[in-house]
Coordinates of C-alpha atoms in Angstrom, one line a residue:
M1 CA -69.4 46.3 -77.6
R2 CA -67.9 43.0 -78.7
D3 CA -65.1 43.3 -76.1
S4 CA -67.6 43.7 -73.3
L5 CA -69.5 40.6 -74.4
V6 CA -66.3 38.6 -74.4
S7 CA -65.4 39.7 -70.9
Q8 CA -68.9 38.9 -69.6
H9 CA -68.7 35.5 -71.2
A10 CA -65.4 34.8 -69.5
I11 CA -66.7 35.9 -66.1
I12 CA -69.6 33.5 -66.5
R13 CA -67.3 30.6 -67.4
R14 CA -65.2 31.4 -64.4
L15 CA -68.2 31.5 -62.1
R16 CA -69.4 28.1 -63.5
W17 CA -65.9 26.6 -62.7
Y18 CA -66.2 27.5 -59.0
H19 CA -69.8 26.9 -58.6
P20 CA -70.6 24.2 -56.1
S21 CA -73.0 22.5 -58.4
S22 CA -70.3 22.2 -61.1
T23 CA -68.7 18.8 -61.5
R24 CA -65.3 20.2 -62.2
A25 CA -65.6 22.5 -59.2
Q26 CA -66.4 19.5 -57.0
Q27 CA -63.4 17.6 -58.3
R28 CA -61.1 20.6 -57.8
V29 CA -62.2 21.2 -54.3
S30 CA -61.9 17.5 -53.4
R31 CA -58.2 17.7 -54.6
K32 CA -57.3 20.9 -52.8
A33 CA -59.5 21.0 -49.8
P34 CA -57.8 19.8 -46.6
I35 CA -58.9 16.6 -44.9
E36 CA -60.8 17.3 -41.7
G37 CA -58.5 16.7 -38.8
G38 CA -55.4 16.3 -41.0
P39 CA -52.7 18.6 -42.5
T40 CA -53.3 20.7 -45.6
R41 CA -51.8 19.8 -48.9
G42 CA -48.2 20.8 -49.3
H43 CA -47.7 21.1 -45.5
V44 CA -46.7 18.1 -43.3
D45 CA -46.9 18.5 -39.6
S46 CA -43.8 16.9 -38.0
K47 CA -45.7 16.1 -34.8
P48 CA -49.4 15.5 -35.7
D49 CA -51.8 15.7 -32.8
L50 CA -53.4 12.3 -32.8
P51 CA -56.1 12.1 -30.3
T52 CA -56.6 8.9 -28.3
A53 CA -60.3 8.8 -29.4
T54 CA -61.3 10.6 -32.6
T55 CA -64.9 11.0 -33.8
V56 CA -65.6 9.5 -37.2
V57 CA -66.2 12.0 -39.9
G58 CA -69.8 12.0 -41.3
L59 CA -71.3 10.6 -38.1
P60 CA -73.2 12.6 -35.5
S61 CA -71.1 14.0 -32.7
D62 CA -73.0 12.0 -30.1
S63 CA -72.0 8.7 -31.7
S64 CA -69.9 6.3 -29.6
T65 CA -67.9 5.0 -32.6
T66 CA -64.2 5.9 -32.1
I67 CA -60.9 5.3 -33.8
E68 CA -58.2 3.7 -31.4
D69 CA -54.8 5.1 -31.0
L70 CA -52.5 3.6 -33.7
R71 CA -49.2 4.4 -31.8
G72 CA -49.4 1.3 -29.6
P73 CA -48.3 0.8 -26.0
P74 CA -45.2 2.7 -24.8
L75 CA -41.8 1.0 -25.1
P76 CA -40.2 -0.6 -22.0
L77 CA -37.4 1.1 -20.2
S78 CA -33.9 0.3 -21.6
P79 CA -31.9 -2.1 -19.4
L80 CA -29.0 0.4 -19.5
L81 CA -31.2 2.9 -17.7
D82 CA -33.1 0.6 -15.4
P83 CA -32.0 1.5 -11.9
D84 CA -33.1 -1.9 -10.4
L85 CA -31.1 -3.8 -13.0
L86 CA -28.1 -1.7 -12.6
A87 CA -28.2 -2.1 -8.8
A88 CA -28.5 -5.9 -9.2
R89 CA -25.4 -6.0 -11.5
N90 CA -23.3 -3.8 -9.2
R91 CA -24.4 -5.7 -6.1
Y92 CA -21.7 -7.5 -4.1
K93 CA -21.4 -11.1 -5.3
L94 CA -20.9 -13.8 -2.8
P95 CA -18.7 -16.9 -3.7
K96 CA -20.5 -19.8 -5.1
P97 CA -21.6 -22.1 -2.3
E98 CA -20.4 -25.6 -2.4
P99 CA -22.8 -28.2 -3.7
G100 CA -24.9 -29.6 -0.9
R101 CA -25.7 -32.9 -2.5
E102 CA -23.9 -36.0 -1.1
L103 CA -21.1 -37.7 -3.1
S104 CA -21.9 -40.9 -4.9
A105 CA -20.2 -44.2 -4.0
F106 CA -17.8 -43.8 -7.0
Q107 CA -17.0 -40.2 -6.1
K108 CA -16.1 -41.3 -2.6
K109 CA -13.8 -44.0 -3.9
L110 CA -12.2 -41.5 -6.2
R111 CA -11.6 -39.1 -3.4
N112 CA -10.0 -41.7 -1.2
N113 CA -7.8 -43.1 -4.0
P114 CA -4.3 -41.6 -3.6
Y115 CA -3.2 -42.7 -7.1
A116 CA -6.2 -40.9 -8.8
Q117 CA -5.5 -37.8 -6.7
A118 CA -1.9 -37.8 -7.8
L119 CA -2.7 -38.1 -11.4
A120 CA -5.3 -35.3 -11.2
T121 CA -2.7 -32.7 -10.2
P122 CA -1.9 -30.0 -12.8
V123 CA 0.6 -30.8 -15.5
R124 CA 4.0 -29.0 -15.3
Q125 CA 7.2 -29.2 -17.3
C126 CA 10.4 -30.5 -15.8
A127 CA 13.4 -28.1 -16.2
L128 CA 15.9 -31.0 -16.5
T129 CA 14.1 -33.5 -18.8
A130 CA 11.6 -31.1 -20.5
S131 CA 8.9 -33.8 -19.9
R132 CA 5.4 -32.8 -18.9
L133 CA 4.2 -34.7 -15.9
P134 CA 1.5 -34.2 -13.2
K135 CA 2.8 -31.9 -10.5
F136 CA 2.8 -34.6 -7.9
F137 CA 5.8 -36.3 -9.6
L138 CA 7.8 -33.0 -9.6
L139 CA 9.6 -31.0 -6.9
D140 CA 8.9 -27.2 -6.6
F141 CA 12.1 -25.1 -6.3
G142 CA 12.4 -21.5 -5.3
L143 CA 15.1 -18.9 -4.4
V144 CA 15.9 -18.0 -0.8
P145 CA 18.6 -15.5 0.2
H146 CA 21.2 -16.8 2.6
P147 CA 20.8 -15.3 6.1
R148 CA 24.5 -14.4 6.3
T149 CA 25.8 -13.9 2.8
G150 CA 22.6 -12.8 1.1
K151 CA 23.3 -15.0 -1.9
P152 CA 20.3 -16.7 -3.6
W153 CA 20.0 -20.4 -2.9
Q154 CA 17.8 -22.7 -4.8
L155 CA 15.8 -24.8 -2.3
P156 CA 12.7 -27.0 -2.6
K157 CA 9.4 -26.1 -1.3
L158 CA 9.6 -29.0 1.1
V159 CA 11.4 -26.7 3.4
V160 CA 8.1 -24.9 4.0
D161 CA 6.0 -28.1 4.2
T162 CA 8.3 -29.6 6.9
N163 CA 8.5 -26.3 8.9
A164 CA 12.2 -26.8 8.8
V165 CA 13.1 -23.2 9.9
N166 CA 16.1 -24.0 12.1
P167 CA 19.9 -23.7 11.8
S168 CA 20.2 -27.3 10.7
V169 CA 18.2 -26.6 7.5
V170 CA 19.7 -23.3 6.6
P171 CA 22.5 -24.2 4.2
T172 CA 26.1 -23.5 5.2
V173 CA 28.6 -22.0 2.9
E174 CA 31.4 -24.3 3.9
S175 CA 29.7 -27.7 3.4
A176 CA 26.9 -27.3 0.9
E177 CA 27.8 -24.7 -1.7
R178 CA 28.2 -25.6 -5.4
N179 CA 31.6 -25.7 -7.1
V180 CA 30.1 -23.4 -9.9
A181 CA 29.3 -20.6 -7.4
P182 CA 32.4 -19.2 -5.7
D183 CA 32.3 -18.4 -2.0
H184 CA 31.6 -14.8 -1.1
A185 CA 31.6 -15.0 2.7
G186 CA 32.2 -11.3 3.0
V187 CA 29.3 -10.2 0.9
K188 CA 26.7 -8.3 2.9
P189 CA 23.0 -9.1 2.3
T190 CA 21.3 -6.8 -0.1
E191 CA 18.0 -7.4 1.6
P192 CA 17.0 -8.2 5.2
P193 CA 17.5 -11.9 6.0
R194 CA 14.4 -14.0 5.2
S195 CA 13.4 -17.4 6.4
P196 CA 13.6 -20.3 4.0
A197 CA 9.9 -20.8 4.7
R198 CA 9.2 -17.8 2.5
T199 CA 10.5 -19.5 -0.6
A200 CA 8.4 -19.2 -3.7
A201 CA 8.1 -22.0 -6.2
G202 CA 9.5 -21.0 -9.5
S203 CA 10.8 -24.1 -11.3
H204 CA 10.0 -27.8 -11.3
I205 CA 12.3 -30.8 -11.4
V206 CA 11.4 -34.4 -11.5
A207 CA 11.3 -36.0 -8.0
H208 CA 14.1 -38.5 -8.5
Q209 CA 17.2 -38.9 -6.5
P210 CA 19.5 -39.6 -9.5
A211 CA 18.3 -36.4 -11.1
M212 CA 19.3 -34.4 -8.0
K213 CA 22.8 -36.0 -8.2
L214 CA 23.1 -35.2 -11.9
I215 CA 22.4 -31.5 -11.4
S216 CA 25.0 -31.4 -8.6
T217 CA 27.7 -32.5 -11.1
L218 CA 26.8 -30.0 -13.8
K219 CA 29.1 -27.1 -14.7
Q220 CA 28.0 -23.5 -14.4
R221 CA 27.1 -23.1 -18.1
S222 CA 24.9 -26.3 -18.1
Y223 CA 23.4 -25.4 -14.8
M224 CA 22.4 -21.9 -16.0
Q225 CA 20.3 -23.5 -18.8
L226 CA 18.1 -25.1 -16.2
L227 CA 17.1 -21.8 -14.6
P228 CA 13.9 -20.1 -15.5
Q229 CA 14.2 -17.0 -17.7
R230 CA 12.5 -14.8 -15.1
W231 CA 15.2 -15.6 -12.7
K232 CA 17.9 -14.5 -15.2
L233 CA 16.1 -11.2 -15.8
D234 CA 15.5 -10.4 -12.1
A235 CA 17.4 -7.3 -11.1
R236 CA 17.5 -8.2 -7.4
F237 CA 20.3 -10.7 -7.8
Q238 CA 22.7 -12.1 -10.4
A239 CA 21.8 -15.5 -12.0
D240 CA 25.4 -16.7 -11.9
Q241 CA 25.4 -16.4 -8.1
I242 CA 22.6 -18.8 -7.6
V243 CA 23.7 -21.7 -5.3
W244 CA 22.7 -25.4 -5.6
R245 CA 23.6 -27.6 -2.7
K246 CA 26.2 -30.3 -3.4
D247 CA 24.2 -32.7 -1.2
M248 CA 20.8 -31.8 -2.6
D249 CA 19.8 -35.5 -3.2
T250 CA 20.3 -36.4 0.5
F251 CA 18.9 -33.0 1.6
V252 CA 15.6 -33.6 -0.3
L253 CA 15.5 -37.2 0.9
E254 CA 15.7 -36.2 4.5
L255 CA 13.0 -33.6 4.1
M256 CA 10.7 -36.1 2.5
R257 CA 11.3 -38.6 5.3
K258 CA 10.5 -36.0 7.9
Q259 CA 7.3 -35.1 6.1
V260 CA 6.2 -38.8 5.9
A261 CA 7.2 -39.4 9.6
K262 CA 5.2 -36.4 10.7
L263 CA 2.1 -37.6 8.9
L264 CA 2.4 -41.1 10.2
G265 CA 2.9 -39.8 13.8
Y266 CA -0.3 -37.7 13.5
L267 CA -2.4 -40.6 12.1
S268 CA -1.2 -43.0 14.8
S269 CA -2.2 -40.5 17.5
R270 CA -5.8 -40.2 16.4
P271 CA -8.5 -42.4 18.1
A272 CA -9.9 -43.5 14.7
A273 CA -7.2 -46.2 14.4
Y274 CA -6.0 -45.3 10.9
I275 CA -2.9 -47.5 11.4
V276 CA -3.6 -51.1 12.6
P277 CA -0.8 -53.6 13.5
C278 CA -1.0 -57.1 11.9
Q279 CA 0.6 -60.4 12.9
D280 CA 1.2 -61.8 9.4
Y281 CA 0.0 -61.4 5.8
E282 CA -3.0 -63.7 6.4
S283 CA -4.4 -61.4 9.0
I284 CA -4.4 -58.5 6.5
Q285 CA -7.3 -60.3 4.8
K286 CA -9.4 -59.7 7.9
R287 CA -8.8 -55.9 8.0
H288 CA -11.5 -53.6 6.7
Q289 CA -10.6 -51.0 4.0
P290 CA -6.9 -51.4 3.9
G291 CA -5.0 -48.9 1.7
A292 CA -1.4 -50.1 2.0
V293 CA 0.8 -52.5 3.9
L294 CA 3.7 -51.2 6.1
W295 CA 6.6 -53.6 6.5
L296 CA 8.4 -52.5 9.7
G297 CA 11.2 -55.0 9.7
Q298 CA 12.0 -57.1 12.8
P299 CA 10.2 -56.4 16.0
R300 CA 11.6 -53.8 18.3
R301 CA 13.5 -56.2 20.5
D302 CA 15.3 -57.6 17.4
D303 CA 16.0 -54.2 15.7
S304 CA 19.7 -54.8 15.5
V305 CA 19.3 -58.2 13.7
M306 CA 17.4 -58.0 10.4
S307 CA 17.9 -60.6 7.7
S308 CA 18.1 -59.2 4.2
K309 CA 16.2 -62.2 2.8
E310 CA 13.1 -61.4 4.8
H311 CA 12.4 -57.9 3.5
P312 CA 10.0 -57.4 0.6
P313 CA 11.5 -56.5 -2.8
P314 CA 10.9 -53.1 -4.3
Y315 CA 7.3 -52.5 -5.6
A316 CA 6.1 -55.6 -3.8
M317 CA 2.3 -56.1 -3.5
V318 CA 0.0 -58.4 -1.7
E319 CA -3.3 -59.8 -2.9
Y320 CA -6.3 -58.7 -1.0
K321 CA -9.5 -60.9 -1.1
S322 CA -8.9 -61.9 -4.7
S323 CA -10.2 -58.5 -5.8
G324 CA -7.2 -56.3 -5.7
H325 CA -3.7 -55.7 -4.6
L326 CA -2.1 -53.6 -1.9
P327 CA 1.4 -52.0 -2.1
I328 CA 4.0 -53.0 0.5
Y329 CA 6.3 -50.2 1.7
N330 CA 9.6 -51.2 3.2
F331 CA 9.9 -48.8 6.1
P332 CA 13.5 -49.6 7.1
A333 CA 14.6 -48.7 3.5
L334 CA 12.3 -45.7 3.0
L335 CA 12.4 -44.0 6.4
G336 CA 15.7 -45.3 7.8
P337 CA 16.3 -46.6 11.3
E338 CA 16.3 -43.2 12.9
H339 CA 12.8 -42.2 11.8
L340 CA 11.4 -45.7 12.3
S341 CA 12.7 -45.7 15.9
E342 CA 11.0 -42.4 16.5
L343 CA 7.7 -43.7 15.3
R344 CA 8.0 -46.7 17.5
N345 CA 8.5 -44.4 20.5
I346 CA 5.3 -42.5 19.6
S347 CA 2.9 -45.4 19.0
K348 CA 2.7 -49.1 19.6
S349 CA 1.2 -49.6 16.1
F350 CA 4.8 -49.7 14.7
E351 CA 6.3 -52.1 17.2
G352 CA 5.4 -55.3 15.2
T353 CA 6.5 -56.5 11.8
L354 CA 3.5 -55.5 9.7
A355 CA 0.8 -52.8 9.9
V356 CA -2.0 -51.6 7.7
I357 CA -2.9 -48.1 6.9
K358 CA -6.6 -47.7 6.1
R359 CA -7.9 -46.2 2.9
K360 CA -9.7 -43.1 4.3
Q361 CA -9.9 -39.5 3.4
N362 CA -7.6 -38.5 6.2
T363 CA -4.9 -41.0 5.1
T364 CA -4.9 -40.1 1.4
D365 CA -2.2 -37.5 1.7
C366 CA 0.1 -39.9 3.7
Q367 CA -0.3 -42.6 1.1
M368 CA 0.5 -40.2 -1.6
Q369 CA 3.7 -39.1 0.1
L370 CA 4.7 -42.7 0.7
W371 CA 4.3 -43.4 -3.0
K372 CA 6.3 -40.3 -3.9
L373 CA 9.1 -41.2 -1.5
M374 CA 9.3 -44.7 -3.0
G375 CA 9.5 -43.2 -6.5
Y376 CA 12.2 -40.8 -5.3
M377 CA 14.3 -43.7 -4.0
A378 CA 13.6 -46.0 -6.9
A379 CA 17.2 -46.5 -8.0
E380 CA 18.4 -46.8 -4.4
A381 CA 15.7 -49.2 -3.3
N382 CA 16.8 -51.7 -6.0
A383 CA 20.1 -52.1 -4.2
V384 CA 18.6 -52.8 -0.8

């Protein structure tokens, strides 16, 4: 009897625990009951279904109050996957167009200044003196196989610039070969004969006539030290067979004279009057935009009689309108009588004693080559 009462009492207590009106029952249900619209306790949904507009709990279903989506706007497409961006990157790129704006007055003066253009050339190292100079003051040398023997000859790039592809320019084994390179007249060419115009610049030597003479007197061991390392490692030829002309100083001088004479002949034939004759030094002050003065010696009728006291000294200059100086180039010493006579046959601008070459864009290259030729003959010009 007592046991039955205890069991009934326990049942009643248990019923009170779960009765909705019980405080403990309400607390227990609030902890265990799942939230409406959310996951149950102890179970997390990896992909919850969040509606874009959810009705607020506790409000009538016809209410217009909603909760906005908390996920935010969608992320933009990655640039690595954007087809338009990929097409733009892979599109054919045209070269950058040249600036369309006009040059300023200072830029035009700089463009027409031969000395500024010479100093602006890239810096290269001289193989003989190991000095670094602008490329304008150096001579480019490359290797050319001889048409008959196939031996490599070291020749300047001026052979290309003067278009000197003729038998007179192709070196001869009998008269121009170095003492350090023995003659191999019977050697057959290892490659098809190539023109000297296809020479490739590979070394740089200062553009000075005494330097060319010095190299011609070197022994084979000293001469080999001047060659670039890539020439020594080239399997197409042997470095000890490279030939340097004995008369390289006069050979380069003749090439430079031909180049200058060709430029002067072209300028004198143009209708723009780039070269204007002058009667005396006072008439130079009346010329507009002079770049340099050309001293041509005695007039053509008196070519055979030329006093040594009348020619200007080396590096002579004349004052121009009290604001600057113009260099004077001694043509009989720089070009020689043969090239000077050819120029006088081409144009009447060279028949007098003096002439002026204007400072224009088309004459900049010619003025640079005249300056380079005077620097090449610097030691020889002092003796004139």
